[in-house]
Amino acid sequence: RKEVEQDPGPFNVPEGATVAFNCTYSNSASQSFFWYRQDCRKEPKLLMSVYSSGNEDGRFTAQLNRASQYISLLIRDSKLSDSATYLCVIGDSSYKLIFGSGTRLLVRP
Amino acid sequence: DAGVIQSPRHEVTEMGQEVTLRCKPISGHDYLFWYRQTMMRGLELLIYFNNNVPIDDSGMPEDRFSAKMPNASFSTLKIQPSEPRDSAVYFCASSDREDSWGEKLFFGSGTQLSVL
């Protein structure tokens, strides 16, 4: 079993749609959780951290479920510019980061 | 702030040749990381440095790979000899925090390596 698993997609949605991604992790001792965004042929960049209480940043909402060992990302009112690959990133107890392989999102006009 | 700078952006070489990738971290960042990204395996940590000292090189795939950080502003990743399976995008990243790298990890633009 992979340490971090994501549905590779692609998720193909129309503008304005709401889309959600999940990511499961295997290490119950994981300490930190993040979503990164990677545009085609670009470097990954932090989108948002994921806190135990959940957090929201504009149209983006991230949640953590420790019991079931997954994190989620919800994007509301999708924009064309949201088209990218979203990487789930998990930090273990030594702060080492494990990256998922990513979920590709395509937002169509 | 210029960000993390990597060179070259693209490298095409033939099997058996030596390849050297270069990285300049963000000034003041004590941690430097080398990652490799492929379609099959995603983004993998190869090695990281703290204050120019290699801390964890468990991700380095083989002895053909070596990394150095002679000073706080420069690091190299060398592959000798290169093989076609080394073809990937190699990212360098830096951070100034140990307690939450995920929030303060900045990547360079990467080097696209193709070994023919």
CSV table of C-alpha atoms in Angstrom, one decimal, chain A residues 2 32-34 36 38 41-46 48-51 85 87 89 94-102, chain B residues 9 35 37 39-45 48 56 58 91 98-110 112:
chain,number,residue,atom,x,y,z
A,2,LYS,CA,1.3,3.5,-0.9
A,32,SER,CA,1.1,17.7,9.3
A,33,PHE,CA,-1.1,17.9,6.2
A,34,PHE,CA,-1.0,20.1,3.2
A,36,TYR,CA,0.0,21.7,-3.0
A,38,GLN,CA,1.3,22.1,-9.5
A,41,ARG,CA,5.6,22.0,-16.3
A,42,LYS,CA,5.9,24.1,-13.2
A,43,GLU,CA,7.0,23.6,-9.7
A,44,PRO,CA,4.7,22.6,-6.8
A,45,LYS,CA,3.5,25.4,-4.6
A,46,LEU,CA,1.7,25.4,-1.3
A,48,MET,CA,-3.1,25.5,1.9
A,49,SER,CA,-2.3,23.7,5.1
A,50,VAL,CA,-4.9,21.3,6.6
A,51,TYR,CA,-5.7,21.7,10.3
A,85,THR,CA,-2.7,19.0,-10.5
A,87,LEU,CA,-0.8,17.2,-4.6
A,89,VAL,CA,1.3,16.1,1.1
A,94,SER,CA,10.2,13.7,11.7
A,95,TYR,CA,8.7,16.4,9.5
A,96,LYS,CA,9.7,14.4,6.4
A,97,LEU,CA,7.1,15.2,3.6
A,98,ILE,CA,5.5,12.5,1.6
A,99,PHE,CA,3.9,13.6,-1.6
A,100,GLY,CA,1.0,12.0,-3.3
A,101,SER,CA,1.1,11.5,-7.1
A,102,GLY,CA,-1.6,14.1,-7.5
B,9,ARG,CA,16.2,24.1,-17.1
B,35,TYR,CA,13.4,15.8,-5.3
B,37,GLN,CA,9.4,13.7,-10.1
B,39,MET,CA,4.8,10.0,-13.8
B,40,MET,CA,5.2,6.6,-12.3
B,41,ARG,CA,6.5,7.4,-8.8
B,42,GLY,CA,5.4,11.0,-8.3
B,43,LEU,CA,7.6,13.4,-6.3
B,44,GLU,CA,10.3,11.6,-4.3
B,45,LEU,CA,12.8,13.0,-1.8
B,48,TYR,CA,18.3,16.9,2.1
B,56,ASP,CA,19.2,12.0,5.0
B,58,SER,CA,18.1,7.3,2.0
B,91,PHE,CA,13.5,19.8,-8.2
B,98,GLU,CA,12.2,22.4,10.6
B,99,ASP,CA,9.0,22.2,12.4
B,100,SER,CA,6.8,22.7,9.4
B,101,TRP,CA,8.6,22.2,6.1
B,102,GLY,CA,5.3,21.8,4.4
B,103,GLU,CA,4.3,25.4,5.0
B,104,LYS,CA,7.7,26.9,4.2
B,105,LEU,CA,9.0,24.8,1.3
B,106,PHE,CA,9.9,26.6,-1.8
B,107,PHE,CA,10.7,24.8,-5.0
B,108,GLY,CA,12.9,25.8,-7.9
B,109,SER,CA,11.6,25.6,-11.5
B,110,GLY,CA,13.2,22.2,-11.9
B,112,GLN,CA,14.0,18.4,-17.1
